[in-house]
Structure formats: structure tokens, C-alpha cells
Coordinates of C-alpha atoms in Angstrom, one line a residue:
G1 CA -24.2 -64.8 91.7
H2 CA -25.4 -68.3 90.6
L3 CA -28.6 -69.4 89.6
L4 CA -29.6 -73.2 89.8
V5 CA -31.8 -74.4 87.6
D6 CA -33.7 -77.6 88.8
E7 CA -35.6 -80.1 86.4
P8 CA -37.4 -83.0 88.0
E9 CA -36.9 -86.3 86.3
H10 CA -40.4 -86.4 84.6
A11 CA -41.0 -82.4 84.1
A12 CA -42.1 -81.3 80.7
L13 CA -41.2 -78.0 80.5
S14 CA -42.1 -76.2 77.4
D15 CA -40.0 -74.2 75.1
V16 CA -41.3 -70.9 76.7
E17 CA -40.3 -72.0 80.4
N18 CA -36.9 -73.1 79.1
V19 CA -36.2 -69.9 77.6
L20 CA -37.3 -68.1 80.8
S21 CA -35.3 -70.5 82.9
L22 CA -32.5 -69.2 81.0
G23 CA -33.4 -65.4 81.4
C24 CA -30.1 -64.7 83.6
I25 CA -28.1 -64.6 80.6
L26 CA -29.7 -61.9 79.3
P27 CA -28.5 -58.2 80.8
C28 CA -31.0 -56.9 83.4
E29 CA -30.7 -55.3 86.8
G30 CA -30.6 -57.3 90.4
D31 CA -27.9 -58.6 92.6
L32 CA -28.0 -61.9 90.8
L33 CA -26.8 -60.6 87.7
A34 CA -25.1 -57.6 88.2
G35 CA -23.4 -55.5 90.8
D36 CA -21.5 -58.4 92.4
G37 CA -18.3 -57.8 91.3
E38 CA -18.5 -61.1 88.6
E39 CA -17.8 -60.9 84.9
G40 CA -21.2 -62.8 84.2
A41 CA -23.7 -64.6 85.4
E42 CA -23.3 -68.8 85.5
I43 CA -26.1 -71.2 85.3
Y44 CA -26.0 -74.9 86.7
G45 CA -28.5 -77.2 85.0
C46 CA -29.1 -80.6 86.9
A47 CA -30.4 -83.4 85.1
N48 CA -30.6 -87.4 85.4
D49 CA -29.4 -88.1 81.8
R50 CA -27.9 -86.6 78.5
G51 CA -31.4 -86.4 77.1
Q52 CA -33.0 -84.4 80.0
A53 CA -29.8 -82.1 80.0
S54 CA -30.2 -81.1 76.2
I55 CA -33.9 -80.1 76.7
V56 CA -32.6 -76.4 78.0
F57 CA -29.4 -76.8 76.4
D58 CA -30.7 -77.1 72.6
V59 CA -33.2 -74.5 73.2
A60 CA -30.2 -71.9 74.3
K61 CA -28.4 -72.9 71.2
D62 CA -31.2 -72.4 68.9
M63 CA -31.4 -68.8 70.5
V64 CA -27.9 -68.0 69.6
L65 CA -28.3 -69.4 66.0
Q66 CA -31.0 -67.2 65.5
C67 CA -29.5 -64.1 66.8
P68 CA -28.6 -62.0 63.7
A69 CA -25.5 -60.1 65.4
L70 CA -23.7 -63.7 66.2
L71 CA -24.9 -64.8 62.7
K72 CA -23.1 -61.9 61.5
R73 CA -19.7 -62.6 63.5
M74 CA -18.6 -65.5 61.4
K75 CA -20.5 -67.3 58.3
I76 CA -19.9 -70.6 58.0
V77 CA -20.8 -73.3 55.4
E78 CA -21.6 -77.0 56.5
Y79 CA -22.0 -80.5 55.2
G80 CA -22.9 -83.8 56.5
L81 CA -25.1 -84.6 59.7
K82 CA -24.9 -82.4 62.7
N83 CA -24.9 -85.5 65.0
K84 CA -21.5 -86.8 63.8
E85 CA -18.0 -85.7 65.0
I86 CA -16.9 -82.3 63.9
V87 CA -14.4 -81.1 61.7
L88 CA -13.3 -77.6 61.1
L89 CA -11.4 -76.2 57.9
L90 CA -9.8 -73.0 57.9
H91 CA -9.1 -71.8 54.5
G92 CA -5.9 -69.6 53.5
G93 CA -5.7 -65.9 52.7
G94 CA -7.3 -64.7 49.5
L95 CA -9.3 -68.1 49.6
S96 CA -12.8 -69.3 50.8
W97 CA -14.8 -72.2 52.1
W98 CA -15.0 -73.4 48.3
N99 CA -11.1 -74.5 48.5
Y100 CA -12.2 -77.1 51.0
K101 CA -15.3 -78.1 49.1
E102 CA -14.1 -81.4 47.7
A103 CA -12.6 -82.3 51.0
A104 CA -16.0 -81.3 52.7
E105 CA -17.8 -83.6 50.1
L106 CA -15.4 -86.7 50.5
L107 CA -16.0 -86.5 54.4
C108 CA -19.3 -85.6 55.0
D109 CA -21.1 -89.0 55.2
R110 CA -18.9 -89.6 58.2
Y111 CA -18.1 -86.3 60.0
H112 CA -20.0 -82.8 60.2
V113 CA -17.7 -80.7 58.2
I114 CA -17.6 -76.8 59.1
L115 CA -15.9 -74.3 56.6
P116 CA -16.0 -70.8 58.4
I117 CA -15.2 -67.8 56.1
L118 CA -12.5 -65.9 57.2
D119 CA -13.3 -61.9 58.0
G120 CA -12.4 -60.0 55.4
H121 CA -12.7 -62.7 52.3
G122 CA -15.4 -63.2 49.9
G123 CA -18.8 -63.5 51.7
S124 CA -17.7 -62.3 55.1
S125 CA -19.5 -59.5 56.4
R126 CA -17.0 -58.2 58.6
E127 CA -13.5 -56.4 57.9
F128 CA -10.2 -58.3 58.9
V129 CA -9.3 -57.0 62.2
S130 CA -6.4 -59.4 63.4
I131 CA -5.5 -63.2 63.6
E132 CA -6.2 -62.8 67.2
E133 CA -10.1 -61.5 66.3
N134 CA -10.7 -64.5 63.9
A135 CA -9.3 -66.9 66.5
A136 CA -11.5 -65.7 69.2
A137 CA -14.3 -65.4 67.0
L138 CA -13.9 -69.4 66.1
L139 CA -13.4 -70.2 69.9
A140 CA -16.7 -68.5 70.7
Y141 CA -18.4 -70.3 68.1
I142 CA -17.3 -73.8 69.1
D143 CA -18.1 -73.0 72.7
I144 CA -22.2 -72.1 72.0
P145 CA -23.3 -74.8 69.5
H146 CA -20.8 -77.7 70.2
G147 CA -19.6 -77.7 73.9
G148 CA -16.1 -76.1 73.2
R149 CA -14.5 -79.1 71.4
V150 CA -14.4 -80.6 68.2
H151 CA -12.6 -83.6 66.5
L152 CA -10.5 -82.0 64.2
I153 CA -9.5 -78.6 63.1
G154 CA -7.5 -78.1 60.0
G155 CA -5.7 -74.5 58.8
L156 CA -3.9 -73.6 55.5
S157 CA -1.6 -70.4 55.5
L158 CA -3.6 -67.9 57.1
G159 CA -6.4 -70.2 58.4
G160 CA -3.4 -72.1 60.0
Q161 CA -1.8 -69.4 61.6
I162 CA -5.3 -68.6 63.3
L163 CA -5.3 -72.3 64.2
I164 CA -2.3 -72.0 66.0
E165 CA -3.7 -68.8 68.0
M166 CA -6.6 -70.8 68.7
L167 CA -4.3 -73.7 70.2
S168 CA -2.4 -71.6 72.0
R169 CA -5.0 -70.1 73.8
R170 CA -7.0 -73.8 74.4
P171 CA -5.1 -76.7 73.8
S172 CA -8.3 -79.0 74.3
V173 CA -10.0 -77.2 71.7
C174 CA -10.1 -80.3 69.1
D175 CA -8.5 -84.0 69.3
Y176 CA -6.4 -83.4 66.4
A177 CA -4.9 -80.5 64.3
I178 CA -3.5 -80.2 61.0
I179 CA -1.8 -77.4 60.0
E180 CA -0.1 -76.3 56.8
S181 CA 2.3 -73.8 55.8
A182 CA 1.4 -71.2 58.4
N183 CA 4.1 -68.7 59.0
L184 CA 5.7 -69.0 62.5
R185 CA 8.7 -66.4 62.5
P186 CA 7.6 -62.6 61.9
S187 CA 9.0 -61.1 58.6
V188 CA 9.8 -57.4 59.4
L189 CA 11.2 -56.4 56.0
T190 CA 8.4 -58.3 53.8
G191 CA 5.7 -56.9 56.1
R192 CA 6.9 -53.3 55.2
L193 CA 6.6 -54.0 51.5
V194 CA 2.8 -55.4 51.7
K195 CA 1.6 -51.8 51.3
P196 CA 3.3 -50.8 48.3
M197 CA 2.8 -54.3 46.7
V198 CA -1.0 -54.3 47.4
D199 CA -1.0 -50.5 46.2
M200 CA 0.9 -51.7 42.9
S201 CA -1.2 -54.5 42.3
F202 CA -4.7 -54.4 43.7
G203 CA -5.9 -52.4 40.5
M204 CA -5.2 -55.4 38.5
I205 CA -6.7 -58.4 40.7
R206 CA -10.2 -57.6 38.8
R207 CA -8.6 -58.1 35.6
K208 CA -9.3 -62.0 34.7
W209 CA -5.9 -62.6 33.1
F210 CA -4.1 -61.3 36.1
A211 CA -6.1 -63.7 38.5
K212 CA -5.8 -66.4 36.2
I213 CA -1.7 -65.9 36.8
Q214 CA -2.3 -65.8 40.3
F215 CA -4.8 -68.9 40.5
Q216 CA -2.3 -70.7 38.5
Y217 CA 0.6 -69.9 41.2
L218 CA -1.9 -71.4 43.8
K219 CA -1.9 -74.7 42.1
I220 CA -5.7 -75.0 42.6
K221 CA -8.2 -77.0 40.7
A222 CA -8.9 -75.0 37.5
E223 CA -13.0 -75.8 37.9
L224 CA -12.4 -73.5 41.4
F225 CA -11.3 -70.5 39.1
A226 CA -15.0 -68.8 39.1
D227 CA -15.1 -68.9 42.8
Y228 CA -11.7 -67.7 43.1
Y229 CA -12.6 -64.7 40.7
A230 CA -15.8 -63.8 42.1
D231 CA -14.4 -63.7 45.9
T232 CA -11.3 -62.1 45.0
C233 CA -13.1 -59.2 43.6
K234 CA -15.0 -58.9 46.7
I235 CA -12.0 -58.4 48.7
T236 CA -11.3 -54.6 49.8
K237 CA -8.0 -53.1 49.6
Q238 CA -8.2 -52.6 53.3
D239 CA -9.0 -56.3 54.1
M240 CA -6.3 -57.2 51.7
E241 CA -3.6 -55.5 53.0
E242 CA -4.4 -56.0 56.4
A243 CA -4.6 -59.9 56.3
K244 CA -1.4 -59.7 54.6
R245 CA 0.5 -57.8 57.2
K246 CA -0.8 -59.6 60.0
S247 CA 0.3 -62.6 58.8
L248 CA 3.6 -61.5 58.7
E249 CA 3.8 -60.0 62.0

């Protein structure tokens, strides 16, 4: 069930040949890839140095990044050069990537800053299902383009809860973690109040005066109100209810 791709030291494989050598990652018939009782095929690439090994990896990475299904899975905003250490920041519930815009601009000279848009929030094309679903998507994203580990992950509120789930699954996913205002204890009573509270308030969130009251309560910089209001208006009632309820479970 394993395929060994041997790449001689002076071999000059084309992109097409590299892609063909990775053909075993695609579904097909045959004892090597299916019917052998394994969950999936494994590829071992041998090389004399990091640069040589990166030839196949870079092509595989580009294939993944160009896959519409994967791009739909989790949208991100990036700052900084890709060859620098990675800092990944997870926004809170009801916010989006712009909450970390100032921090990203300060860090981008030294770090590659990645700002994912959590499911069900403004700019995302996916419904919010669960904290676990977001954690799994982020771990998969870190695995493919970034080798399974980043320098630092920070999470605020809902983002902090997602980060805790990521760390519980894989403690080695980052060198450093910063968690702020994450709910650690289930709140059954408050969770039961989520639906009636959303039913009562959802009709007002698109009213600018009401949005300003919420915005001021969050203590966010005034210049971000336009982003906050635009993304708040994009959040569906179902996503708002699910995100709030799941964060209290």
C-alpha cells in the first residue's frame, strides 16, 4: 500500500512528471491504492537535501491551493512573505479577519501572518457547524501548505475555543499559543437562552444604530465599524445562533 518515489540527485523532473509521481494521491482502482484495508495511500519521497525534496512538495502544494473545493473549505487573508515564520490569528464570534488587521500590519515585516475567516462569518462561504469542524479544517490547512506546524496561533473568544480544540487534538501544532476570553465551562442555562435572544434581536442587527451599540460594547477601534457593520449584515440567523450556542456547550 506504499509508493516509493526515488528522485536521483541530478534528476530534472518536469512539473508534469512530478504531478504524475503523485498520482497515487488521487482516487483510482488497484491494489496499491484501494482494497488493501488501509485508510489511504502513503508516499515516501527520498532526496539528498531540502531543496531537492521541495520540488515534489511544492507542486503538490500548488495543486491543493488551486483546488476550488479546498479553497471553499476555509478562506484566509494573508500578510507578509511566505518564507517567514507563520503567525495564525483566529477572530472572535461576530467579527472577522479585519479585527486583526492592525496586528497583521505590525507583524508582517517579520512574520507570515494568516487570518482565517471562521465558518458562518462575514466573507465565509460555509455555514457554521461546530467548533470541532473549524478546528479540523484549520489543522488540515496547516498540514498541507505549512507542514503541520506553525510558530504561533492566537485565538479570541470563539477563536480561542477553536484553538483549544486544535491543541487538544495536536499539542505540537504550534510553538506558542495565546488564548483570550475563551469559554472553558459549559453554560447550559445561557445556552438555552440563545435561541430566544437571537429571535428577539436578529431583526435589529441590520439597523445601524443598534449595530453601533453592539460595536461600542466590544471596545473595537472606531475605524473598524464599517467592516463590522458590513460583515454583521452578512451573518445568517442560523449561523449566529449556532456559533453562540456551540460556544456555550
